[in-house]
Amino acid sequence: MTDRLLSPDEMEAALRQIGATRYHHLHPFHEMLHTGQCSRDQVRAWALNRYCYQRIIPLKDAALLARMDDTVLRRVWRQRIHDHDGEIGDAPEGGLRRWLALTDGLGLDRDYVTSMEGALPAVRFACEAYVNYVKERSLLEAIASSLTEMFSPMIISIRVRGMLANYDFITEDILRYFGHRLSEAPRDADFALDYVKRHATTVETQRAALKALEFKCSMLWAQLDALQHVYVNGAAAPGAWAPGVAIVEQAA
Amino acid sequence: MTDRLLSPDEMEAALRQIGATRYHHLHPFHEMLHTGQCSRDQVRAWALNRYCYQRIIPLKDAALLARMDDTVLRRVWRQRIHDHDGEIGDAPEGGLRRWLALTDGLGLDRDYVTSMEGALPAVRFACEAYVNYVKERSLLEAIASSLTEMFSPMIISIRVRGMLANYDFITEDILRYFGHRLSEAPRDADFALDYVKRHATTVETQRAALKALEFKCSMLWAQLDALQHVYVNGAAAPGAWAPGVAIVEQAA
């Protein structure tokens, strides 16, 4: 981690270096997911658990918005809440609703998914830690923690292409969440990156911003670790979703 | 989970049933630990990570104390903070200091341990979730979540006997944390159990108290899952402690 003041370009490079070494595109569960090595139940477990993460995105953005004392900044940031929550009447639907199109498409009971009853505790704890991080840290750290968006387009393209090619139960329609993120994420990441480069202007704040991105990578990583431990390696998980539970009959 | 009102004895039985099926004495990492199947580095990883849990015990008890509007209750509950924090000048030392005697005895650098830099994110998230649970839920739920103390004497006896018998780097002195807990935990558990039985007098509050104990079991379980995934199964853990790191030379 840096012990001298970085130029804005060096700061960006240091942030990108964290992505290159700690973002969850390096996690073995992702490799399994897009190369077709997951069973349908493993894909279900992933979608069910990741609902916990999707759920907190508008919550953490609202918490962030509540700490911004600058109208100009709030006008920009509120778009993220629109993107995830959609508009009244689901027209258009938002990211959270699109995620439920995936869990619906995988045959998971929607009430069960949104209850998070069957989600892994470690996944819920990681998501809760993210919301608290955004509430408790500096605005700069909270914004810097969103910078995993810089890396998500890369993983989304590989994932969508791989899942469509490798699973007959996956369709473009149920993966529609990701298509929207491909345009939303770079716009959001560009804004946040610019903000961080302009506001992290001391050794201390640069270090804090880099740590914030490391934290965010760790909460994404922890979610996949928990999935892999239980649904790939077969560890016992008292109370967690098991194959066959909360499956809705449907036309494939 | 209950859908009719339980008698106090039935309530106690339902709480004990949660312990019998979800407490972390059932976790495979514990079996490894006390049967001598852990390497010294695996024992170090356990002690280092569990510091995060020891650290938050007085914090969660202080948060609980801060919500008790009854002097009589506070007089009892504050003893837990004394037990874990000890007295000024470490005379006597408290539980947290005793835990550091274990990490010291395992040759881990104390500043590194207390910085929690090398702790697994999943462990830190689980501990944070516990503190927040106690802050945000009802007083009854917060107190019920402490009831894992009902089950800890069982695991402590097995662990201490097993670790002393199976590891030449473990001594009674560095395990002294556990000896004290054998007398403290039953006293604390008896009080909390009595409180829960007297205050959980509706179907809703009984259900909430049972859920609280399930939650607590899940945060203990998640810590061992994370340890097992990384330090037994060998999963990558960016930034986490690795064998050889922060080891202090010492006379064995």
Coordinates of C-alpha atoms in Angstrom, one line a residue:
Chain A
M1 CA 0.0 0.0 0.0
T2 CA 1.2 3.5 -0.8
D3 CA 3.4 5.5 1.5
R4 CA 3.9 8.5 -0.7
L5 CA 1.5 10.8 -2.5
L6 CA 0.4 9.3 -5.8
S7 CA -0.5 11.3 -8.9
P8 CA -4.1 10.9 -10.1
D9 CA -2.9 8.5 -12.8
E10 CA -0.8 6.5 -10.3
M11 CA -3.9 6.4 -8.0
E12 CA -6.0 4.9 -10.8
A13 CA -3.3 2.4 -11.5
A14 CA -3.2 1.4 -7.9
L15 CA -6.9 0.9 -7.8
R16 CA -6.8 -1.1 -11.0
Q17 CA -4.1 -3.3 -9.5
I18 CA -6.4 -4.2 -6.6
G19 CA -9.0 -5.3 -9.1
A20 CA -6.4 -7.3 -11.0
T21 CA -5.4 -9.2 -7.8
R22 CA -8.5 -9.3 -5.6
Y23 CA -11.7 -8.9 -7.7
H24 CA -13.9 -12.0 -7.7
H25 CA -13.3 -12.7 -11.4
L26 CA -10.3 -14.7 -9.9
H27 CA -12.5 -16.8 -7.7
P28 CA -12.8 -20.5 -8.7
F29 CA -16.6 -20.4 -8.3
H30 CA -16.8 -17.9 -11.2
E31 CA -14.7 -20.0 -13.4
M32 CA -17.0 -23.0 -12.7
L33 CA -20.1 -20.8 -13.3
H34 CA -19.3 -19.5 -16.8
T35 CA -17.5 -22.7 -18.0
G36 CA -20.6 -24.8 -17.5
Q37 CA -19.2 -26.8 -14.6
C38 CA -22.0 -25.9 -12.2
S39 CA -25.0 -28.1 -11.8
R40 CA -28.4 -26.4 -12.1
D41 CA -28.7 -26.5 -8.3
Q42 CA -25.3 -24.8 -7.9
V43 CA -26.5 -22.0 -10.3
R44 CA -29.6 -21.8 -8.2
A45 CA -27.6 -21.5 -5.0
W46 CA -25.5 -18.7 -6.5
A47 CA -28.6 -16.8 -7.8
L48 CA -30.4 -17.2 -4.5
N49 CA -27.5 -16.1 -2.4
R50 CA -26.6 -13.2 -4.6
Y51 CA -30.1 -11.9 -4.2
C52 CA -28.8 -10.7 -0.7
Y53 CA -26.2 -8.6 -2.5
Q54 CA -28.6 -7.2 -5.1
R55 CA -31.0 -6.4 -2.3
I56 CA -28.6 -4.1 -0.4
I57 CA -27.3 -2.2 -3.4
P58 CA -30.1 0.4 -3.4
L59 CA -29.9 0.4 0.5
K60 CA -26.2 1.2 0.5
D61 CA -26.7 3.8 -2.2
A62 CA -29.5 5.4 -0.2
A63 CA -27.2 5.4 2.9
L64 CA -24.6 7.1 0.8
L65 CA -27.0 9.6 -0.6
A66 CA -28.1 10.4 3.0
R67 CA -24.5 11.5 3.7
M68 CA -24.0 13.7 0.7
D69 CA -24.3 17.4 1.5
D70 CA -23.9 18.4 -2.1
T71 CA -26.9 18.7 -4.3
V72 CA -24.9 18.2 -7.5
L73 CA -23.4 15.0 -6.2
R74 CA -26.8 13.7 -5.0
R75 CA -28.4 14.4 -8.4
V76 CA -25.8 12.1 -9.9
W77 CA -25.8 9.4 -7.3
R78 CA -29.6 9.0 -7.0
Q79 CA -29.6 7.5 -10.5
R80 CA -28.1 4.3 -9.0
I81 CA -31.2 3.9 -6.9
H82 CA -33.4 4.4 -9.9
D83 CA -31.4 1.8 -11.8
H84 CA -31.8 -0.8 -9.1
D85 CA -35.3 -0.1 -7.9
G86 CA -36.8 0.7 -11.3
E87 CA -39.9 2.8 -11.7
I88 CA -43.4 2.5 -10.2
G89 CA -45.3 -0.3 -11.9
D90 CA -42.0 -1.9 -13.0
A91 CA -42.0 0.3 -16.1
P92 CA -39.1 0.0 -16.6
E93 CA -38.3 -2.7 -14.1
G94 CA -35.0 -2.2 -12.1
G95 CA -32.0 -4.3 -11.4
L96 CA -33.5 -5.9 -8.3
R97 CA -36.5 -7.0 -10.3
R98 CA -34.3 -8.2 -13.1
W99 CA -32.4 -10.4 -10.6
L100 CA -35.7 -11.9 -9.6
A101 CA -36.3 -12.8 -13.3
L102 CA -33.2 -14.9 -13.0
T103 CA -34.3 -16.7 -9.8
D104 CA -37.8 -17.1 -11.2
G105 CA -36.3 -18.5 -14.4
L106 CA -34.3 -21.0 -12.3
G107 CA -37.5 -22.2 -10.7
L108 CA -36.9 -20.7 -7.3
D109 CA -39.9 -19.6 -5.3
R110 CA -39.8 -15.8 -5.2
D111 CA -41.1 -15.3 -1.7
Y112 CA -38.5 -17.8 -0.5
V113 CA -35.7 -15.9 -2.3
T114 CA -36.7 -12.5 -1.0
S115 CA -37.2 -13.8 2.5
M116 CA -33.4 -14.7 2.4
E117 CA -34.3 -17.6 4.8
G118 CA -32.2 -20.1 2.8
A119 CA -29.3 -17.7 2.1
L120 CA -26.0 -18.6 3.7
P121 CA -25.3 -16.6 6.9
A122 CA -21.8 -15.7 5.6
V123 CA -23.3 -14.1 2.6
R124 CA -25.8 -12.1 4.6
F125 CA -23.0 -11.0 7.0
A126 CA -20.9 -9.8 4.1
C127 CA -23.7 -7.8 2.7
E128 CA -24.5 -6.3 6.0
A129 CA -20.9 -5.4 6.5
Y130 CA -21.0 -3.5 3.2
V131 CA -24.0 -1.4 4.2
N132 CA -22.4 -0.6 7.5
Y133 CA -19.2 0.3 5.8
V134 CA -20.9 2.9 3.7
K135 CA -22.7 4.3 6.7
E136 CA -19.7 4.5 9.0
R137 CA -16.7 5.4 6.9
S138 CA -15.8 8.7 5.2
L139 CA -17.7 9.7 2.1
L140 CA -14.5 9.2 0.1
E141 CA -14.2 5.6 1.4
A142 CA -17.9 4.9 0.8
I143 CA -17.6 6.1 -2.8
A144 CA -14.2 4.3 -3.4
S145 CA -15.9 1.1 -2.2
S146 CA -18.2 1.3 -5.3
L147 CA -15.2 1.1 -7.6
T148 CA -15.5 -2.7 -8.2
E149 CA -17.9 -1.4 -11.0
M150 CA -14.7 -0.6 -12.9
F151 CA -14.0 -4.3 -13.2
S152 CA -17.5 -5.7 -13.6
P153 CA -18.0 -5.3 -17.3
M154 CA -15.2 -7.7 -17.9
I155 CA -16.7 -10.4 -15.8
I156 CA -20.3 -9.8 -17.0
S157 CA -19.4 -10.4 -20.7
I158 CA -17.6 -13.6 -20.0
R159 CA -20.3 -14.8 -17.6
V160 CA -23.3 -14.1 -20.0
R161 CA -21.6 -15.6 -23.0
G162 CA -20.4 -18.7 -21.0
M163 CA -23.8 -19.3 -19.2
L164 CA -25.8 -19.0 -22.5
A165 CA -23.4 -21.4 -24.2
N166 CA -23.1 -24.0 -21.4
Y167 CA -26.5 -24.3 -19.7
D168 CA -29.7 -25.2 -21.5
F169 CA -31.8 -23.8 -18.6
I170 CA -30.4 -20.3 -19.1
T171 CA -31.9 -17.9 -21.6
E172 CA -31.0 -14.3 -22.6
D173 CA -34.3 -13.2 -21.0
I174 CA -33.5 -14.4 -17.5
L175 CA -30.0 -13.0 -17.7
R176 CA -31.3 -9.6 -18.7
Y177 CA -29.9 -8.0 -15.5
F178 CA -26.4 -8.2 -16.8
G179 CA -27.1 -6.5 -20.2
H180 CA -28.3 -3.4 -18.4
R181 CA -25.3 -3.4 -16.0
L182 CA -23.0 -3.3 -19.0
S183 CA -24.1 0.2 -19.8
E184 CA -24.8 1.4 -16.2
A185 CA -21.6 0.1 -14.5
P186 CA -19.1 2.0 -16.7
R187 CA -21.0 5.3 -16.3
D188 CA -21.1 4.8 -12.5
A189 CA -17.5 3.7 -12.3
D190 CA -16.3 6.7 -14.4
F191 CA -18.0 9.1 -12.1
A192 CA -16.8 7.5 -8.9
L193 CA -13.2 7.1 -10.2
D194 CA -13.1 10.7 -11.1
Y195 CA -14.4 11.6 -7.7
V196 CA -11.8 9.5 -5.9
K197 CA -9.0 10.8 -8.0
R198 CA -10.0 14.4 -7.2
H199 CA -10.6 13.9 -3.5
A200 CA -7.9 11.5 -2.4
T201 CA -5.2 14.1 -2.4
T202 CA -3.2 13.1 0.7
V203 CA -1.3 10.0 1.6
E204 CA -3.9 9.2 4.2
T205 CA -6.9 9.6 2.0
Q206 CA -5.3 7.7 -0.9
R207 CA -4.5 4.8 1.5
A208 CA -8.1 4.9 2.8
A209 CA -9.6 4.8 -0.7
L210 CA -7.4 1.9 -1.7
K211 CA -8.3 0.0 1.5
A212 CA -12.0 0.7 0.8
L213 CA -11.7 -1.0 -2.6
E214 CA -9.9 -3.9 -0.9
F215 CA -12.7 -4.2 1.6
K216 CA -15.3 -4.3 -1.2
C217 CA -13.3 -7.0 -3.1
S218 CA -13.2 -9.0 0.2
M219 CA -17.0 -8.9 0.7
L220 CA -17.6 -10.1 -2.9
W221 CA -15.0 -12.8 -2.5
A222 CA -16.4 -13.9 0.9
Q223 CA -19.8 -14.6 -0.8
L224 CA -18.3 -16.9 -3.3
D225 CA -16.1 -18.6 -0.7
A226 CA -19.3 -19.4 1.2
L227 CA -21.0 -20.8 -1.9
Q228 CA -18.0 -22.9 -2.8
H229 CA -17.6 -24.3 0.7
V230 CA -21.2 -25.4 0.9
Y231 CA -22.4 -26.1 -2.6
V232 CA -19.2 -27.3 -4.2
N233 CA -17.2 -28.8 -1.4
G234 CA -20.3 -30.1 0.4
A235 CA -19.9 -28.6 3.8
A236 CA -22.9 -28.8 6.1
A237 CA -24.9 -25.6 6.4
P238 CA -27.7 -25.8 9.0
G239 CA -30.8 -24.0 7.8
A240 CA -29.5 -23.1 4.3
W241 CA -31.2 -23.8 1.0
A242 CA -30.8 -27.4 -0.2
P243 CA -31.6 -28.8 -3.7
G244 CA -35.3 -29.5 -4.0
V245 CA -36.3 -26.8 -1.5
A246 CA -38.6 -23.9 -2.6
I247 CA -38.6 -25.0 -6.3
V248 CA -41.7 -24.0 -8.3
E249 CA -43.0 -26.2 -11.0
Q250 CA -42.8 -24.4 -14.3
A251 CA -42.6 -24.8 -18.1
A252 CA -38.9 -25.1 -18.9
Chain B
M1 CA -40.0 -23.4 14.8
T2 CA -42.8 -23.1 17.3
D3 CA -46.4 -22.1 16.3
R4 CA -48.0 -22.5 19.7
L5 CA -47.2 -21.1 23.1
L6 CA -44.5 -23.2 24.9
S7 CA -44.3 -23.7 28.6
P8 CA -41.0 -22.4 30.2
D9 CA -39.7 -26.0 30.2
E10 CA -40.7 -26.6 26.6
M11 CA -39.0 -23.3 25.7
E12 CA -35.8 -24.4 27.4
A13 CA -36.0 -27.7 25.6
A14 CA -36.5 -25.9 22.2
L15 CA -33.4 -23.7 22.9
R16 CA -31.4 -26.8 23.9
Q17 CA -32.5 -28.5 20.7
I18 CA -31.0 -25.6 18.7
G19 CA -27.7 -26.1 20.5
A20 CA -27.8 -29.9 19.8
T21 CA -28.2 -29.3 16.1
R22 CA -26.5 -26.0 15.3
Y23 CA -23.9 -25.2 17.9
H24 CA -20.3 -25.3 16.5
H25 CA -19.3 -28.3 18.5
L26 CA -20.7 -30.1 15.4
H27 CA -18.3 -28.3 13.1
P28 CA -15.6 -30.5 11.6
F29 CA -12.9 -27.9 12.3
H30 CA -13.5 -28.4 16.1
E31 CA -13.2 -32.1 15.7
M32 CA -9.8 -31.6 14.0
L33 CA -8.7 -29.1 16.7
H34 CA -9.2 -31.2 19.7
T35 CA -8.2 -34.6 18.2
G36 CA -4.8 -33.3 17.2
Q37 CA -5.4 -33.2 13.5
C38 CA -4.5 -29.6 13.1
S39 CA -1.0 -28.4 12.3
R40 CA 0.5 -25.7 14.5
D41 CA -0.3 -23.2 11.7
Q42 CA -3.9 -24.3 11.7
V43 CA -4.1 -23.8 15.4
R44 CA -2.5 -20.3 14.9
A45 CA -5.0 -19.4 12.2
W46 CA -7.9 -20.4 14.6
A47 CA -6.5 -18.4 17.5
L48 CA -5.7 -15.4 15.3
N49 CA -9.2 -15.3 13.8
R50 CA -11.0 -16.1 17.0
Y51 CA -9.4 -13.0 18.5
C52 CA -12.0 -11.0 16.4
Y53 CA -14.7 -12.8 18.2
Q54 CA -13.1 -12.3 21.7
R55 CA -12.6 -8.7 20.9
I56 CA -16.3 -8.0 20.3
I57 CA -17.7 -9.8 23.4
P58 CA -17.2 -6.8 25.7
L59 CA -18.4 -4.5 22.9
K60 CA -21.6 -6.4 22.4
D61 CA -22.1 -6.6 26.1
A62 CA -21.6 -2.8 26.4
A63 CA -24.1 -2.3 23.6
L64 CA -26.5 -4.5 25.4
L65 CA -25.9 -2.7 28.7
A66 CA -26.6 0.5 27.0
R67 CA -30.1 -0.7 26.1
M68 CA -31.1 -1.9 29.6
D69 CA -33.3 0.5 31.4
D70 CA -33.3 -1.6 34.6
T71 CA -30.6 -1.0 37.2
V72 CA -31.0 -4.5 38.6
L73 CA -30.4 -6.0 35.2
R74 CA -27.4 -3.8 34.4
R75 CA -25.8 -4.7 37.7
V76 CA -25.8 -8.3 36.7
W77 CA -24.9 -7.9 33.0
R78 CA -21.9 -5.5 33.6
Q79 CA -20.1 -8.5 35.2
R80 CA -19.6 -9.9 31.7
I81 CA -17.6 -6.8 30.7
H82 CA -15.5 -7.1 33.9
D83 CA -14.8 -10.7 33.0
H84 CA -13.6 -10.0 29.5
D85 CA -11.8 -6.7 30.1
G86 CA -10.3 -7.5 33.5
E87 CA -9.2 -4.9 35.9
I88 CA -6.8 -1.9 35.5
G89 CA -3.3 -3.2 35.5
D90 CA -4.4 -6.6 34.4
A91 CA -4.9 -7.6 38.0
P92 CA -6.7 -9.8 37.4
E93 CA -6.4 -10.0 33.7
G94 CA -9.6 -10.5 31.7
G95 CA -10.7 -12.9 29.0
L96 CA -9.5 -10.8 26.2
R97 CA -6.0 -10.6 27.7
R98 CA -6.1 -14.4 28.4
W99 CA -6.9 -14.9 24.7
L100 CA -3.8 -13.0 23.8
A101 CA -1.8 -15.3 26.1
L102 CA -2.8 -18.0 23.7
T103 CA -1.8 -16.1 20.6
D104 CA 1.4 -15.1 22.3
G105 CA 2.0 -18.7 23.3
L106 CA 1.6 -19.7 19.7
G107 CA 4.3 -17.2 18.7
L108 CA 2.0 -14.7 16.9
D109 CA 2.9 -11.1 17.0
R110 CA 0.5 -9.4 19.3
D111 CA 0.2 -6.1 17.4
Y112 CA -0.5 -8.1 14.3
V113 CA -3.2 -10.1 16.0
T114 CA -5.0 -7.1 17.5
S115 CA -4.8 -5.2 14.3
M116 CA -6.9 -8.0 12.7
E117 CA -5.2 -7.2 9.5
G118 CA -4.7 -10.9 8.7
A119 CA -8.1 -12.1 10.0
L120 CA -10.4 -13.6 7.4
P121 CA -13.0 -11.1 6.1
A122 CA -15.8 -13.6 6.7
V123 CA -14.8 -13.9 10.4
R124 CA -14.8 -10.1 10.8
F125 CA -18.1 -9.8 9.0
A126 CA -19.7 -12.5 11.3
C127 CA -18.5 -10.7 14.4
E128 CA -19.7 -7.3 13.1
A129 CA -23.1 -8.9 12.4
Y130 CA -23.3 -10.0 16.0
V131 CA -22.6 -6.6 17.5
N132 CA -25.2 -5.1 15.1
Y133 CA -27.7 -7.8 16.0
V134 CA -27.4 -6.9 19.7
K135 CA -27.8 -3.2 18.9
E136 CA -30.8 -3.5 16.6
R137 CA -33.0 -6.3 17.9
S138 CA -35.2 -6.4 20.9
L139 CA -33.6 -6.7 24.3
L140 CA -35.1 -10.2 24.6
E141 CA -33.4 -11.2 21.3
A142 CA -30.1 -9.7 22.3
I143 CA -30.1 -11.6 25.5
A144 CA -31.3 -14.8 23.9
S145 CA -28.4 -14.6 21.4
S146 CA -26.0 -15.0 24.4
L147 CA -27.5 -18.4 25.2
T148 CA -24.7 -20.3 23.3
E149 CA -23.1 -20.1 26.7
M150 CA -25.4 -22.9 27.7
F151 CA -23.5 -25.2 25.4
S152 CA -19.9 -23.9 25.7
P153 CA -18.8 -25.8 28.9
M154 CA -19.2 -29.1 27.0
I155 CA -17.0 -28.0 24.1
I156 CA -14.4 -26.3 26.4
S157 CA -13.7 -29.4 28.4
I158 CA -13.2 -31.6 25.4
R159 CA -11.1 -28.9 23.7
V160 CA -8.8 -28.3 26.6
R161 CA -8.2 -32.0 27.3
G162 CA -7.7 -32.8 23.7
M163 CA -5.4 -29.9 22.9
L164 CA -3.2 -30.6 25.9
A165 CA -3.0 -34.2 25.1
N166 CA -2.3 -33.8 21.3
Y167 CA -0.1 -30.8 20.8
D168 CA 3.3 -30.4 22.4
F169 CA 3.2 -26.6 21.7
I170 CA 0.1 -26.2 23.9
T171 CA 0.3 -25.7 27.7
E172 CA -2.2 -25.3 30.5
D173 CA -0.9 -21.7 30.9
I174 CA -1.7 -20.6 27.4
L175 CA -5.1 -22.2 27.5
R176 CA -6.0 -20.4 30.7
Y177 CA -8.8 -18.5 29.0
F178 CA -10.9 -21.6 28.9
G179 CA -10.6 -22.5 32.6
H180 CA -12.1 -19.2 33.6
R181 CA -14.9 -19.6 31.1
L182 CA -15.9 -22.9 32.7
S183 CA -17.1 -21.1 35.8
E184 CA -18.2 -17.8 34.1
A185 CA -20.3 -19.3 31.3
P186 CA -22.7 -21.4 33.3
R187 CA -23.4 -18.5 35.7
D188 CA -24.1 -16.2 32.7
A189 CA -26.1 -18.8 30.8
D190 CA -28.3 -19.6 33.9
F191 CA -29.2 -15.9 34.3
A192 CA -29.9 -15.3 30.6
L193 CA -31.9 -18.5 30.3
D194 CA -34.1 -17.6 33.2
Y195 CA -34.6 -14.1 31.7
V196 CA -35.6 -15.6 28.3
K197 CA -38.0 -18.1 29.9
R198 CA -39.7 -15.3 31.9
H199 CA -39.9 -12.8 29.1
A200 CA -40.6 -14.9 26.0
T201 CA -44.3 -15.3 26.9
T202 CA -46.0 -15.1 23.5
V203 CA -45.7 -17.2 20.4
E204 CA -44.0 -14.2 18.7
T205 CA -41.4 -13.5 21.4
Q206 CA -40.7 -17.2 21.8
R207 CA -40.1 -17.5 18.1
A208 CA -37.9 -14.4 18.1
A209 CA -35.8 -15.8 21.0
L210 CA -35.3 -19.1 19.2
K211 CA -34.4 -17.3 16.0
A212 CA -31.9 -15.3 18.0
L213 CA -30.1 -18.4 19.2
E214 CA -30.1 -19.8 15.7
F215 CA -28.5 -16.5 14.5
K216 CA -25.8 -16.8 17.1
C217 CA -25.1 -20.4 16.2
S218 CA -24.8 -19.3 12.6
M219 CA -22.2 -16.6 13.3
L220 CA -20.1 -19.0 15.3
W221 CA -20.4 -21.7 12.5
A222 CA -19.5 -19.2 9.8
Q223 CA -16.2 -18.4 11.5
L224 CA -15.2 -22.1 11.4
D225 CA -16.4 -22.5 7.9
A226 CA -14.1 -19.7 6.8
L227 CA -11.2 -21.2 8.7
Q228 CA -11.8 -24.6 7.2
H229 CA -12.2 -23.3 3.6
V230 CA -8.9 -21.4 3.7
Y231 CA -6.7 -23.2 6.2
V232 CA -7.8 -26.8 5.7
N233 CA -9.1 -26.9 2.2
G234 CA -6.5 -24.5 0.9
A235 CA -8.7 -21.9 -0.7
A236 CA -7.0 -18.6 -1.7
A237 CA -7.5 -15.7 0.7
P238 CA -6.1 -12.4 -0.6
G239 CA -4.5 -10.5 2.3
A240 CA -5.2 -13.1 5.0
W241 CA -2.6 -14.5 7.4
A242 CA -0.4 -17.1 5.9
P243 CA 2.0 -19.5 7.7
G244 CA 5.3 -17.7 8.5
V245 CA 3.7 -14.3 8.7
A246 CA 3.9 -12.3 12.0
I247 CA 5.6 -15.0 13.9
V248 CA 7.8 -13.9 16.9
E249 CA 10.8 -15.9 17.8
Q250 CA 10.5 -17.3 21.2
A251 CA 11.6 -19.9 23.7
A252 CA 9.3 -22.9 23.2

